[in-house]
Coordinates of C-alpha atoms in Angstrom, one line a residue:
M846 CA -0.2 -52.9 -84.4
R847 CA 1.3 -51.9 -81.1
T848 CA 4.8 -50.5 -81.3
S849 CA 7.7 -50.8 -78.8
I850 CA 11.3 -49.8 -78.5
A851 CA 14.2 -51.2 -76.4
T852 CA 15.7 -48.7 -74.1
V853 CA 19.1 -49.7 -75.3
S854 CA 18.2 -48.0 -78.6
L855 CA 18.2 -44.6 -77.0
S856 CA 20.7 -42.5 -75.2
G857 CA 20.5 -41.0 -71.7
S858 CA 19.2 -42.1 -68.3
L859 CA 16.3 -44.6 -68.1
T860 CA 13.9 -41.7 -67.3
E861 CA 15.1 -39.8 -70.3
K862 CA 14.7 -42.8 -72.5
L863 CA 11.1 -43.5 -71.3
T864 CA 10.1 -39.9 -71.8
A865 CA 11.5 -39.8 -75.3
A866 CA 9.7 -43.1 -76.3
A867 CA 6.4 -41.8 -75.0
R868 CA 6.7 -38.4 -76.7
A869 CA 7.5 -40.2 -80.0
G870 CA 4.3 -42.1 -79.7
F871 CA 5.5 -45.6 -78.8
D872 CA 3.0 -47.8 -77.0
G873 CA 5.6 -49.7 -74.9
V874 CA 9.2 -50.4 -74.2
E875 CA 11.7 -53.2 -73.6
I876 CA 13.6 -52.6 -70.4
F877 CA 17.3 -53.4 -71.0
E878 CA 18.7 -54.8 -67.8
N879 CA 21.7 -52.4 -67.7
D880 CA 19.4 -49.4 -67.9
L881 CA 17.5 -50.7 -64.9
L882 CA 20.6 -51.5 -62.9
A883 CA 21.9 -48.0 -63.4
S884 CA 18.6 -46.3 -62.5
P885 CA 18.1 -44.8 -59.0
L886 CA 14.4 -45.6 -59.4
T887 CA 13.0 -48.7 -57.8
P888 CA 11.2 -51.2 -60.0
E889 CA 7.9 -50.0 -58.6
E890 CA 8.8 -46.4 -59.5
I891 CA 9.8 -47.4 -63.0
R892 CA 6.5 -49.2 -63.4
A893 CA 4.6 -46.1 -62.2
R894 CA 6.6 -43.8 -64.4
C895 CA 5.8 -45.9 -67.5
A896 CA 2.1 -45.9 -66.5
D897 CA 2.1 -42.1 -66.2
L898 CA 3.6 -41.9 -69.7
G899 CA 1.1 -44.3 -71.2
L900 CA 3.8 -47.0 -71.8
T901 CA 3.6 -50.7 -71.2
I902 CA 6.7 -52.7 -70.3
D903 CA 6.6 -55.4 -73.0
L904 CA 9.8 -57.2 -72.3
Y905 CA 12.6 -57.5 -69.8
Q906 CA 15.9 -58.4 -71.3
P907 CA 18.2 -60.2 -71.6
M908 CA 18.9 -63.4 -69.5
R909 CA 22.1 -64.9 -70.9
D910 CA 23.8 -68.3 -70.8
I911 CA 20.9 -70.3 -69.3
E912 CA 20.5 -73.6 -71.2
A913 CA 22.5 -76.7 -72.0
V914 CA 24.9 -76.3 -69.1
P915 CA 26.1 -78.7 -66.3
A916 CA 23.7 -79.3 -63.5
D917 CA 25.5 -77.2 -60.9
A918 CA 25.7 -74.2 -63.4
F919 CA 22.0 -74.7 -64.2
A920 CA 21.1 -74.6 -60.5
R921 CA 22.8 -71.3 -60.2
N922 CA 20.9 -70.1 -63.3
L923 CA 17.6 -71.0 -61.7
R924 CA 18.5 -69.1 -58.6
R925 CA 19.3 -66.1 -60.7
A926 CA 16.1 -66.5 -62.7
R927 CA 14.0 -66.6 -59.6
A928 CA 15.3 -63.2 -58.6
K929 CA 14.7 -61.8 -62.0
F930 CA 11.1 -63.1 -62.2
S931 CA 10.4 -61.5 -58.9
L932 CA 11.8 -58.3 -60.2
M933 CA 9.6 -58.6 -63.3
N934 CA 6.6 -58.9 -61.1
R935 CA 7.6 -55.6 -59.4
L936 CA 8.0 -54.0 -62.8
G937 CA 4.7 -55.3 -64.1
T938 CA 6.0 -57.1 -67.1
D939 CA 5.4 -60.8 -68.0
T940 CA 7.8 -61.6 -70.8
V941 CA 11.6 -62.2 -70.5
L942 CA 14.1 -62.6 -73.3
V943 CA 16.5 -65.5 -73.0
C944 CA 19.4 -65.5 -75.5
S945 CA 20.9 -68.7 -76.8
S946 CA 24.0 -69.5 -74.8
V947 CA 27.5 -68.3 -75.7
S948 CA 29.0 -69.8 -72.5
P949 CA 32.0 -72.1 -72.9
L950 CA 30.2 -74.4 -70.4
A951 CA 27.3 -74.9 -72.9
E952 CA 27.0 -78.3 -74.4
D953 CA 25.9 -79.2 -78.0
D954 CA 22.9 -81.1 -76.7
D955 CA 19.4 -80.0 -77.9
A956 CA 17.7 -82.4 -75.6
L957 CA 19.5 -81.0 -72.6
A958 CA 18.7 -77.5 -73.8
A959 CA 15.0 -78.3 -74.2
E960 CA 14.8 -80.0 -70.8
Q961 CA 16.5 -77.1 -69.0
L962 CA 14.4 -74.4 -70.8
A963 CA 11.3 -76.4 -69.8
R964 CA 12.4 -76.3 -66.2
L965 CA 13.1 -72.6 -66.5
A966 CA 9.6 -72.1 -68.0
D967 CA 8.1 -74.1 -65.0
L968 CA 9.6 -71.6 -62.6
A969 CA 8.6 -68.6 -64.8
Q970 CA 5.0 -69.9 -64.9
D971 CA 4.9 -69.8 -61.1
F972 CA 5.5 -66.0 -61.3
G973 CA 3.1 -65.5 -64.3
V974 CA 6.1 -64.9 -66.6
R975 CA 6.7 -66.2 -70.2
V976 CA 10.1 -67.1 -71.6
A977 CA 11.0 -66.0 -75.1
Y978 CA 14.0 -67.9 -76.4
E979 CA 16.0 -66.2 -79.1
A980 CA 18.9 -67.5 -81.2
L981 CA 21.9 -65.1 -81.2
A982 CA 23.6 -65.1 -84.5
W983 CA 26.8 -65.8 -82.7
G984 CA 25.4 -68.4 -80.3
R985 CA 27.8 -71.1 -79.3
H986 CA 25.6 -74.0 -80.5
V987 CA 22.2 -72.4 -81.3
S988 CA 22.6 -69.5 -83.8
T989 CA 19.6 -69.7 -86.1
Y990 CA 15.9 -69.1 -85.5
D991 CA 14.8 -72.5 -86.9
H992 CA 17.2 -74.3 -84.5
A993 CA 15.9 -72.3 -81.5
W994 CA 12.3 -73.1 -82.6
R995 CA 13.0 -76.8 -82.7
I996 CA 14.3 -76.7 -79.1
V997 CA 11.2 -74.7 -78.0
E998 CA 8.9 -77.1 -79.9
S999 CA 10.7 -80.1 -78.3
A1000 CA 10.3 -78.6 -74.8
G1001 CA 6.6 -78.3 -75.3
H1002 CA 5.9 -75.9 -72.4
P1003 CA 3.1 -73.4 -72.6
A1004 CA 5.2 -70.7 -70.9
L1005 CA 8.1 -71.2 -73.4
G1006 CA 8.0 -69.6 -76.9
T1007 CA 10.5 -68.0 -79.2
C1008 CA 11.6 -64.5 -79.9
L1009 CA 12.4 -63.5 -83.5
D1010 CA 15.0 -60.8 -84.2
S1011 CA 15.4 -59.6 -87.8
F1012 CA 19.1 -58.8 -87.3
H1013 CA 20.0 -62.3 -86.0
I1014 CA 18.0 -63.9 -88.8
L1015 CA 19.0 -61.7 -91.8
S1016 CA 22.6 -61.2 -90.8
R1017 CA 23.2 -65.0 -91.2
G1018 CA 21.4 -65.1 -94.5
S1019 CA 18.7 -67.4 -93.1
D1020 CA 15.6 -67.9 -95.2
P1021 CA 12.7 -66.2 -93.3
K1022 CA 9.9 -68.0 -95.2
P1023 CA 9.8 -71.0 -92.8
I1024 CA 8.9 -68.6 -90.1
E1025 CA 5.4 -69.1 -91.5
D1026 CA 5.4 -72.7 -90.1
I1027 CA 5.8 -71.5 -86.5
P1028 CA 2.4 -71.0 -84.8
G1029 CA 1.8 -67.4 -84.1
E1030 CA 0.9 -67.9 -80.5
K1031 CA 4.4 -69.4 -79.9
I1032 CA 6.1 -66.3 -81.2
F1033 CA 6.2 -64.5 -77.9
F1034 CA 8.1 -61.4 -79.2
L1035 CA 9.4 -59.8 -82.4
Q1036 CA 12.4 -57.5 -82.5
L1037 CA 13.2 -55.5 -85.6
A1038 CA 16.5 -53.9 -86.7
D1039 CA 18.1 -53.1 -90.0
A1040 CA 21.9 -52.9 -90.8
P1041 CA 24.2 -52.0 -93.7
L1042 CA 25.9 -54.9 -95.3
P1043 CA 29.6 -54.7 -94.3
A1044 CA 32.1 -57.5 -94.0
M1045 CA 32.9 -57.8 -90.3
D1046 CA 32.5 -60.1 -87.4
V1047 CA 28.7 -60.6 -86.7
L1048 CA 29.0 -59.7 -83.0
Q1049 CA 30.8 -56.4 -83.8
W1050 CA 28.2 -55.8 -86.5
S1051 CA 25.3 -56.4 -84.1
R1052 CA 26.6 -54.4 -81.2
H1053 CA 27.7 -51.3 -83.0
H1054 CA 26.0 -51.0 -86.5
R1055 CA 22.4 -51.8 -86.3
R1056 CA 19.9 -49.3 -87.7
F1057 CA 16.2 -48.7 -87.7
P1058 CA 14.2 -50.4 -90.5
G1059 CA 14.6 -48.7 -93.8
Q1060 CA 18.1 -47.4 -93.0
G1061 CA 20.1 -50.4 -94.0
G1062 CA 20.3 -53.2 -96.5
F1063 CA 18.1 -55.9 -94.9
D1064 CA 14.7 -56.9 -96.2
V1065 CA 13.0 -56.3 -92.9
A1066 CA 9.6 -55.8 -94.5
G1067 CA 9.8 -59.2 -96.2
L1068 CA 10.6 -60.8 -92.9
L1069 CA 7.8 -59.0 -91.2
R1070 CA 5.3 -60.3 -93.8
H1071 CA 6.3 -63.9 -93.0
V1072 CA 5.8 -63.2 -89.3
L1073 CA 2.4 -61.7 -89.8
R1074 CA 1.3 -64.7 -91.8
T1075 CA 1.7 -66.8 -88.6
G1076 CA -1.0 -64.8 -86.9
Y1077 CA 1.5 -63.0 -84.6
D1078 CA -0.3 -60.2 -82.8
G1079 CA 2.3 -58.9 -80.4
P1080 CA 4.1 -55.6 -80.6
L1081 CA 6.5 -54.6 -83.3
S1082 CA 9.6 -53.7 -81.3
L1083 CA 12.9 -52.1 -82.2
E1084 CA 16.1 -53.3 -80.7
V1085 CA 19.0 -51.3 -82.2
F1086 CA 22.5 -51.3 -80.9
N1087 CA 24.2 -48.3 -82.6
D1088 CA 27.2 -46.2 -81.4
V1089 CA 25.8 -43.1 -83.1
F1090 CA 22.4 -43.4 -81.5
R1091 CA 24.0 -43.8 -78.1
Q1092 CA 25.6 -40.4 -78.5
A1093 CA 22.6 -38.6 -80.0
E1094 CA 19.8 -36.9 -78.2
A1095 CA 17.2 -39.4 -77.2
G1096 CA 14.1 -37.5 -78.3
P1097 CA 14.9 -37.1 -82.0
T1098 CA 16.2 -40.6 -82.1
A1099 CA 12.9 -41.9 -80.8
V1100 CA 11.0 -39.9 -83.4
D1101 CA 13.2 -41.3 -86.1
A1102 CA 12.6 -44.8 -84.7
R1103 CA 8.9 -44.4 -84.7
R1104 CA 8.9 -43.0 -88.2
S1105 CA 10.8 -46.1 -89.4
L1106 CA 8.1 -48.3 -87.9
L1107 CA 5.3 -46.3 -89.5
L1108 CA 7.0 -46.7 -92.9
L1109 CA 7.7 -50.4 -92.3
Q1110 CA 4.0 -50.9 -91.5
E1111 CA 3.1 -49.1 -94.7
R1112 CA 5.3 -51.4 -96.7
T1113 CA 3.6 -54.5 -95.2
G1114 CA 0.1 -53.3 -95.6
L1115 CA -0.5 -52.4 -91.9
G1116 CA -0.3 -48.6 -92.0
G1117 CA -2.9 -46.0 -92.9
L1118 CA -0.5 -43.3 -94.0
P1119 CA -1.5 -40.7 -96.5
A1120 CA -0.1 -41.7 -99.9
P1121 CA 3.3 -40.3 -100.9
V1122 CA 3.2 -37.1 -103.1
V1123 CA 6.4 -37.1 -105.0
P1124 CA 7.7 -33.6 -105.8
T1125 CA 8.0 -32.7 -109.5
G1126 CA 10.7 -30.0 -109.3
V1127 CA 12.4 -27.4 -107.3
A1128 CA 10.4 -24.2 -107.0
F1129 CA 13.1 -22.2 -105.2
A1130 CA 16.1 -22.3 -102.8
E1131 CA 16.1 -19.7 -100.0
L1132 CA 19.3 -18.1 -98.7
V1133 CA 19.2 -16.4 -95.4
T1134 CA 21.9 -13.7 -94.9
P1135 CA 22.7 -10.8 -92.7
D1136 CA 24.5 -9.1 -95.6
A1137 CA 22.8 -9.2 -99.0
E1138 CA 25.6 -7.5 -101.0
P1139 CA 28.0 -10.5 -101.4
V1140 CA 25.0 -12.8 -102.2
T1141 CA 23.4 -10.5 -104.7
A1142 CA 26.8 -9.8 -106.3
L1143 CA 27.3 -13.5 -106.8
L1144 CA 23.8 -14.0 -108.2
G1145 CA 24.2 -11.0 -110.5
A1146 CA 27.5 -12.3 -111.9
L1147 CA 25.8 -15.7 -112.5
G1148 CA 23.2 -13.9 -114.7
F1149 CA 20.3 -13.8 -112.2
A1150 CA 18.0 -10.8 -112.2
R1151 CA 16.2 -9.4 -109.2
T1152 CA 12.6 -9.7 -110.4
A1153 CA 10.4 -9.3 -107.4
R1154 CA 10.1 -8.4 -103.7
H1155 CA 7.9 -10.0 -101.0
R1156 CA 5.0 -7.8 -100.1
G1157 CA 5.5 -8.0 -96.4
K1158 CA 9.0 -9.5 -95.7
P1159 CA 12.6 -8.5 -96.5
V1160 CA 12.8 -11.3 -99.1
E1161 CA 13.8 -10.7 -102.8
L1162 CA 13.3 -13.1 -105.7
W1163 CA 16.2 -13.6 -108.1
E1164 CA 15.6 -15.6 -111.3
R1165 CA 17.4 -17.0 -114.3
G1166 CA 15.6 -19.4 -116.6
E1167 CA 13.7 -21.8 -114.3
A1168 CA 16.1 -21.3 -111.4
R1169 CA 14.8 -19.2 -108.6
V1170 CA 16.7 -18.1 -105.5
L1171 CA 15.1 -16.2 -102.6
V1172 CA 17.4 -13.8 -100.6
N1173 CA 16.1 -13.3 -97.1
T1174 CA 17.7 -10.5 -95.0
G1175 CA 15.3 -10.7 -92.2
P1176 CA 16.2 -12.0 -88.7
A1177 CA 17.3 -15.6 -88.9
A1178 CA 14.6 -18.0 -87.9
P1179 CA 15.4 -20.3 -85.0
S1180 CA 16.3 -23.8 -85.9
R1181 CA 13.2 -26.0 -86.3
S1182 CA 15.0 -29.0 -84.9
R1183 CA 17.5 -30.0 -82.3
H1184 CA 20.3 -28.9 -84.6
R1185 CA 21.4 -25.6 -86.0
P1186 CA 21.0 -25.9 -89.7
S1187 CA 24.2 -27.3 -91.2
G1188 CA 26.0 -26.9 -87.9
A1189 CA 25.6 -23.2 -88.4
T1190 CA 26.3 -20.6 -85.7
P1191 CA 25.1 -17.0 -85.7
A1192 CA 28.5 -16.0 -87.1
D1193 CA 28.3 -18.2 -90.1
G1194 CA 26.5 -15.7 -92.2
T1195 CA 24.8 -16.8 -95.4
R1196 CA 23.2 -20.2 -95.4
L1197 CA 20.8 -22.3 -97.4
A1198 CA 17.8 -22.4 -95.0
A1199 CA 14.8 -23.5 -97.1
V1200 CA 13.8 -25.3 -100.2
G1201 CA 10.6 -25.0 -102.2
L1202 CA 9.5 -28.2 -103.8
E1203 CA 7.0 -28.3 -106.7
S1204 CA 4.2 -30.6 -105.7
P1205 CA 1.1 -31.8 -107.5
D1206 CA -0.8 -31.8 -104.2
P1207 CA 0.9 -29.5 -101.6
A1208 CA -1.7 -30.2 -99.0
G1209 CA -1.4 -33.9 -99.4
A1210 CA 2.3 -33.7 -99.2
A1211 CA 2.0 -31.8 -95.9
R1212 CA -0.5 -34.4 -94.6
R1213 CA 2.0 -37.2 -95.2
A1214 CA 4.9 -35.3 -93.7
E1215 CA 2.8 -34.6 -90.6
A1216 CA 1.7 -38.2 -90.3
L1217 CA 5.4 -39.2 -90.4
L1218 CA 6.1 -36.9 -87.5
A1219 CA 7.7 -34.0 -89.4
P1220 CA 7.1 -30.8 -87.5
V1221 CA 4.6 -28.5 -89.3
L1222 CA 6.0 -25.0 -89.4
P1223 CA 3.9 -22.2 -88.2
R1224 CA 4.0 -19.2 -90.5
R1225 CA 3.6 -15.5 -89.9
R1226 CA 1.2 -14.8 -92.8
A1227 CA -0.7 -11.8 -93.9
P1228 CA -4.3 -12.4 -95.0
E1229 CA -3.3 -11.9 -98.7
D1230 CA -0.4 -14.3 -98.6
A1231 CA -0.5 -17.7 -100.3
P1232 CA -1.2 -20.5 -97.9
L1233 CA 2.0 -22.4 -98.2
D1234 CA 2.4 -25.7 -96.4
A1235 CA 5.8 -26.3 -94.9
V1236 CA 7.5 -28.8 -92.6
A1237 CA 11.0 -29.1 -91.1
A1238 CA 13.4 -31.7 -92.2
P1239 CA 15.5 -33.4 -89.5
D1240 CA 18.4 -31.0 -90.0
G1241 CA 16.1 -28.0 -89.6
T1242 CA 15.8 -27.2 -93.3
E1243 CA 12.4 -25.8 -94.1
L1244 CA 10.6 -27.6 -96.9
F1245 CA 7.8 -25.7 -98.6
F1246 CA 5.3 -27.6 -100.8
C1247 CA 4.6 -25.3 -103.7
A1248 CA 2.6 -24.8 -106.9
T1249 CA 3.9 -22.5 -109.7
D1250 CA 1.8 -21.5 -112.6
R1251 CA -0.9 -24.1 -111.9
P1252 CA -4.6 -23.4 -112.1
R1253 CA -6.7 -23.9 -109.0
L1254 CA -3.7 -24.0 -106.7
P1255 CA -2.3 -21.0 -104.8
D1256 CA 0.9 -19.7 -106.5
W1257 CA 3.6 -18.9 -104.0
R1258 CA 4.8 -16.1 -106.3
A1259 CA 1.6 -14.2 -105.7
D1260 CA 3.3 -13.1 -102.4
F1261 CA 5.8 -11.1 -104.5
A1262 CA 5.4 -7.8 -106.2
D1263 CA 7.2 -7.6 -109.6
L1264 CA 9.9 -5.0 -109.8
P1265 CA 9.3 -2.5 -112.7
G1266 CA 11.3 -3.3 -115.8
A1267 CA 12.8 -6.4 -114.3
A1268 CA 13.1 -9.5 -116.5
A1269 CA 14.9 -12.7 -115.9
P1270 CA 16.8 -14.4 -118.8
R1271 CA 14.9 -17.3 -120.2
D1272 CA 17.8 -19.5 -121.2
G1273 CA 17.0 -23.0 -119.9
V1274 CA 19.0 -22.7 -116.7
R1275 CA 17.4 -24.6 -113.7
I1276 CA 18.4 -25.9 -110.4
D1277 CA 20.1 -29.3 -111.0
H1278 CA 20.5 -30.4 -107.4
L1279 CA 20.8 -29.1 -103.9
S1280 CA 23.5 -30.5 -101.6
L1281 CA 22.5 -30.5 -98.0
T1282 CA 25.1 -31.1 -95.2
Q1283 CA 23.6 -33.1 -92.4
P1284 CA 24.5 -33.2 -88.7
W1285 CA 27.0 -36.1 -88.4
H1286 CA 24.9 -38.3 -86.0
H1287 CA 21.6 -38.2 -88.0
F1288 CA 22.7 -39.0 -91.6
D1289 CA 20.7 -42.2 -91.8
E1290 CA 17.7 -40.4 -90.4
A1291 CA 17.9 -37.8 -93.1
V1292 CA 18.0 -40.4 -95.8
L1293 CA 14.9 -42.2 -94.3
F1294 CA 13.1 -38.9 -94.0
H1295 CA 13.6 -37.9 -97.6
R1296 CA 12.7 -41.3 -98.9
G1297 CA 9.7 -41.8 -96.7
V1298 CA 8.2 -38.3 -96.4
L1299 CA 9.0 -37.1 -99.9
G1300 CA 8.9 -40.4 -101.8
L1301 CA 12.4 -39.9 -103.3
D1302 CA 14.6 -42.8 -104.3
A1303 CA 18.0 -43.3 -102.6
Q1304 CA 21.2 -44.1 -104.5
D1305 CA 24.1 -46.0 -103.0
S1306 CA 26.2 -44.3 -100.3
V1307 CA 29.5 -42.9 -101.5
D1308 CA 32.6 -42.2 -99.3
V1309 CA 34.8 -39.3 -100.4
A1310 CA 38.3 -38.5 -99.1
D1311 CA 38.4 -35.1 -97.5
P1312 CA 41.7 -33.4 -96.5
Y1313 CA 40.7 -33.8 -92.8
G1314 CA 38.9 -37.1 -92.8
L1315 CA 36.2 -39.0 -94.8
L1316 CA 33.0 -37.5 -96.1
R1317 CA 29.9 -39.6 -96.7
S1318 CA 27.3 -38.8 -99.2
R1319 CA 24.1 -40.4 -100.4
A1320 CA 21.8 -38.8 -103.0
V1321 CA 18.0 -39.0 -103.0
S1322 CA 16.1 -38.1 -106.2
T1323 CA 13.0 -38.5 -108.2
A1324 CA 13.1 -41.1 -111.0
D1325 CA 13.3 -38.4 -113.7
G1326 CA 16.0 -36.3 -111.9
A1327 CA 13.7 -33.3 -111.5
V1328 CA 14.6 -33.2 -107.8
R1329 CA 18.1 -34.3 -106.8
I1330 CA 19.3 -33.9 -103.2
P1331 CA 22.7 -35.2 -102.3
L1332 CA 22.9 -35.6 -98.5
T1333 CA 26.4 -35.2 -97.1
V1334 CA 28.0 -35.7 -93.7
G1335 CA 31.4 -35.8 -92.1
A1336 CA 32.4 -39.0 -90.4
A1337 CA 33.0 -37.6 -86.9
P1338 CA 31.4 -35.2 -84.4
G1339 CA 31.9 -31.6 -85.4
D1340 CA 33.1 -32.6 -88.9
D1341 CA 29.9 -31.2 -90.4
T1342 CA 31.1 -27.7 -89.6
A1343 CA 33.9 -28.1 -92.2
H1344 CA 31.4 -28.5 -95.1
V1345 CA 29.0 -26.0 -96.6
R1346 CA 25.9 -26.5 -98.6
H1347 CA 25.5 -25.6 -102.3
I1348 CA 23.2 -25.0 -105.1
A1349 CA 24.0 -26.6 -108.5
L1350 CA 22.7 -24.9 -111.6
A1351 CA 22.2 -26.8 -114.8
V1352 CA 23.4 -24.8 -117.8
P1353 CA 23.4 -25.6 -121.5
D1354 CA 27.1 -24.7 -121.9
V1355 CA 29.3 -24.7 -118.8
V1356 CA 32.3 -23.2 -120.6
A1357 CA 30.2 -20.2 -121.8
A1358 CA 28.5 -19.8 -118.4
A1359 CA 31.9 -19.9 -116.6
R1360 CA 33.4 -17.3 -119.0
R1361 CA 30.4 -15.0 -118.5
F1362 CA 30.6 -15.4 -114.7
S1363 CA 34.3 -14.5 -114.7
E1364 CA 33.9 -11.6 -117.1
A1365 CA 31.1 -10.2 -114.8
G1366 CA 33.6 -10.2 -111.9
G1367 CA 32.7 -13.5 -110.4
R1368 CA 35.4 -15.7 -108.8
L1369 CA 35.6 -19.4 -109.7
L1370 CA 37.2 -21.9 -107.4
P1371 CA 40.8 -22.5 -108.6
I1372 CA 41.6 -26.1 -109.4
P1373 CA 45.2 -27.4 -109.0
A1374 CA 47.1 -28.1 -112.3
N1375 CA 47.8 -31.6 -111.1
Y1376 CA 44.1 -32.4 -111.5
H1377 CA 44.1 -31.5 -115.2
D1378 CA 47.4 -33.2 -115.8
D1379 CA 45.7 -36.4 -114.5
L1380 CA 42.7 -35.8 -116.8
A1381 CA 45.1 -35.6 -119.8
A1382 CA 46.4 -39.0 -118.8
R1383 CA 43.0 -40.6 -118.4
Y1384 CA 41.0 -39.1 -121.3
E1385 CA 41.5 -37.8 -124.8
F1386 CA 40.2 -34.3 -125.5
A1387 CA 39.7 -32.2 -128.6
D1388 CA 42.4 -29.6 -129.3
G1389 CA 42.2 -26.8 -126.8
E1390 CA 39.5 -28.4 -124.7
L1391 CA 41.6 -29.3 -121.8
E1392 CA 43.4 -25.9 -121.8
T1393 CA 39.9 -24.3 -121.5
Y1394 CA 39.1 -26.5 -118.5
R1395 CA 42.4 -25.5 -116.9
E1396 CA 41.8 -21.9 -117.4
L1397 CA 38.3 -21.9 -115.9
G1398 CA 38.7 -24.6 -113.3
I1399 CA 36.2 -26.9 -114.9
L1400 CA 36.2 -30.5 -113.7
Y1401 CA 35.2 -33.5 -115.8
D1402 CA 33.7 -37.0 -115.3
R1403 CA 32.1 -39.7 -117.3
D1404 CA 29.8 -42.6 -116.5
A1405 CA 28.1 -45.3 -118.6
H1406 CA 25.4 -42.8 -119.7
G1407 CA 27.2 -39.6 -120.5
V1408 CA 29.6 -36.8 -119.6
F1409 CA 29.6 -34.3 -116.7
R1410 CA 31.4 -30.9 -116.7
H1411 CA 31.2 -28.7 -113.7
C1412 CA 32.9 -25.8 -111.8
Y1413 CA 32.3 -24.0 -108.6
T1414 CA 32.1 -20.4 -107.3
R1415 CA 34.0 -19.2 -104.2
T1416 CA 32.1 -19.7 -101.0
V1417 CA 29.9 -16.9 -99.5
G1418 CA 29.2 -17.5 -95.9
R1419 CA 28.3 -21.2 -95.8
V1420 CA 27.1 -21.5 -99.4
F1421 CA 28.6 -21.8 -102.8
L1422 CA 27.1 -22.4 -106.3
E1423 CA 28.0 -24.9 -108.9
L1424 CA 27.6 -24.8 -112.7
V1425 CA 26.9 -28.2 -114.2
Q1426 CA 26.4 -29.5 -117.7
R1427 CA 25.1 -33.0 -118.1
D1428 CA 25.4 -34.6 -121.6
G1429 CA 24.0 -37.9 -122.7
G1430 CA 22.1 -38.8 -119.6
Y1431 CA 24.9 -38.6 -117.0
R1432 CA 23.4 -39.6 -113.7
G1433 CA 26.0 -38.8 -111.0
Y1434 CA 27.3 -35.7 -109.3
G1435 CA 31.0 -35.8 -110.1
A1436 CA 31.8 -37.6 -106.8
V1437 CA 35.2 -38.6 -108.2
N1438 CA 36.1 -34.9 -108.3
A1439 CA 34.9 -34.1 -104.8
P1440 CA 38.3 -34.6 -103.0
V1441 CA 39.8 -32.0 -105.4
R1442 CA 37.0 -29.6 -104.7
L1443 CA 37.2 -30.1 -101.0
A1444 CA 40.9 -29.6 -100.9
A1445 CA 40.6 -26.4 -103.0
Q1446 CA 38.0 -25.0 -100.7
H1447 CA 40.1 -25.8 -97.6
A1448 CA 43.0 -24.1 -99.2
G1449 CA 40.8 -21.1 -100.0
R1450 CA 40.0 -20.6 -96.4

């Protein structure tokens, strides 16, 4: 189906918004009245600009406080409407959104509302315009879609139909199934938005916290299925009021918006996307550093061995068990997105720049990523190099789709020459999870990307108290936990620079691993004594167990499934490593301990 986006969903001038929508692949736009009023372009120039970009103008919006008002007020409304319909003719659009009234003048009189909307539609018809009547969730007397439809049906005018908005419907908890009773030809427009499920005034919720479909808690796909059963064949349009989007760059936001619609269409049987290819594990994590010595010293103390070197690039392979880390000392690649990775600057030193994901079908995974608008990364590759497929995540992290030790698929390790006599310990160590800090204004985009492109499941969002604010985290993972990626972001602009990324290593015995690391010269993050005093109050431990945790800086947590023990190395550049031991099926990431870790890292700086 055709796709559209309201200009209010994007930041910048009207020209910038139109350009961003076109580049993201939208077919049309809704022109928000304030965007037009603030534009130096004439309506004719806006129309020409849209035509040049291949965009249709699908809706002009909104007209407010029109219906169920005293006669003198309605006469003024018709005068205003005549000017707007003439403007729409100049713009080249034929549908106007009329919101249910919030005016204190409005009367609770459906018959009057129907009569006045019919008169408005008469005037609109003279200009070749249709009126789409929408129930605002906070409307004075009309606040539900079924009420709005009853008024439209009673008016019985061919130029009057209804507009359905998923936010206004789902935010009130209305049952969307009766939408199927509305004739499809009388649904003049469909607006889609998602939202989290907070407890706040519905108007505040609507104006500041809407999100693109798939980023919130609404069943937008279920609502869309009901609409499609009516025979509706108009555009799927996004109308998202969001403070973060208004501050973010328009181009990436438009791409995120378009991706959300592609995934929504897939969920409702409309899309032809390549099937998801869920990764089966982590092939490697790649650290880019201008100074290898601190990184290799850290890896060596953790028991990693340098086993191979890339045949044509300054990249070394370090291994322990099934955990593999690449150390790249070449020139730092430019960011593949509008962000520097993790908020990094050239002075930040070591950073986690790329992740290799084991994939049963690397080419298929890349095809899906590309279909969902992920930038495909060009690679400087020698003829003998393995043909690795790679894309960029929204934060600039490079994602490689890999095969390791699998017949008939190119093995990425073939690009590396083994070092004589080098052997990695085979002790069951593996990468448990990778924590990726996100730019503060694209956290929800990152979650949608990892869910939609990689087929990962998302857990509930968690807020963690940081010494300088609030940190938000949401983990995405495979069902079996073979791939776990907590996505983390600060709550304010610039806050992401206070947080680094990390690699968590699953070890059979975290106490033994921490001791070996310390004995090899490694430095563990010191944990305040108050933390372990609190542990003693909350849990019972075997003799000497808590003393060992104090000595080594080991943190502890339990959930309904098991026990989690973990500790952290000091930070190198913008990266640190974590040693974790999961027992009994523990599913979390020690979030309860994150404030202690964050405070200790701040103190260490």
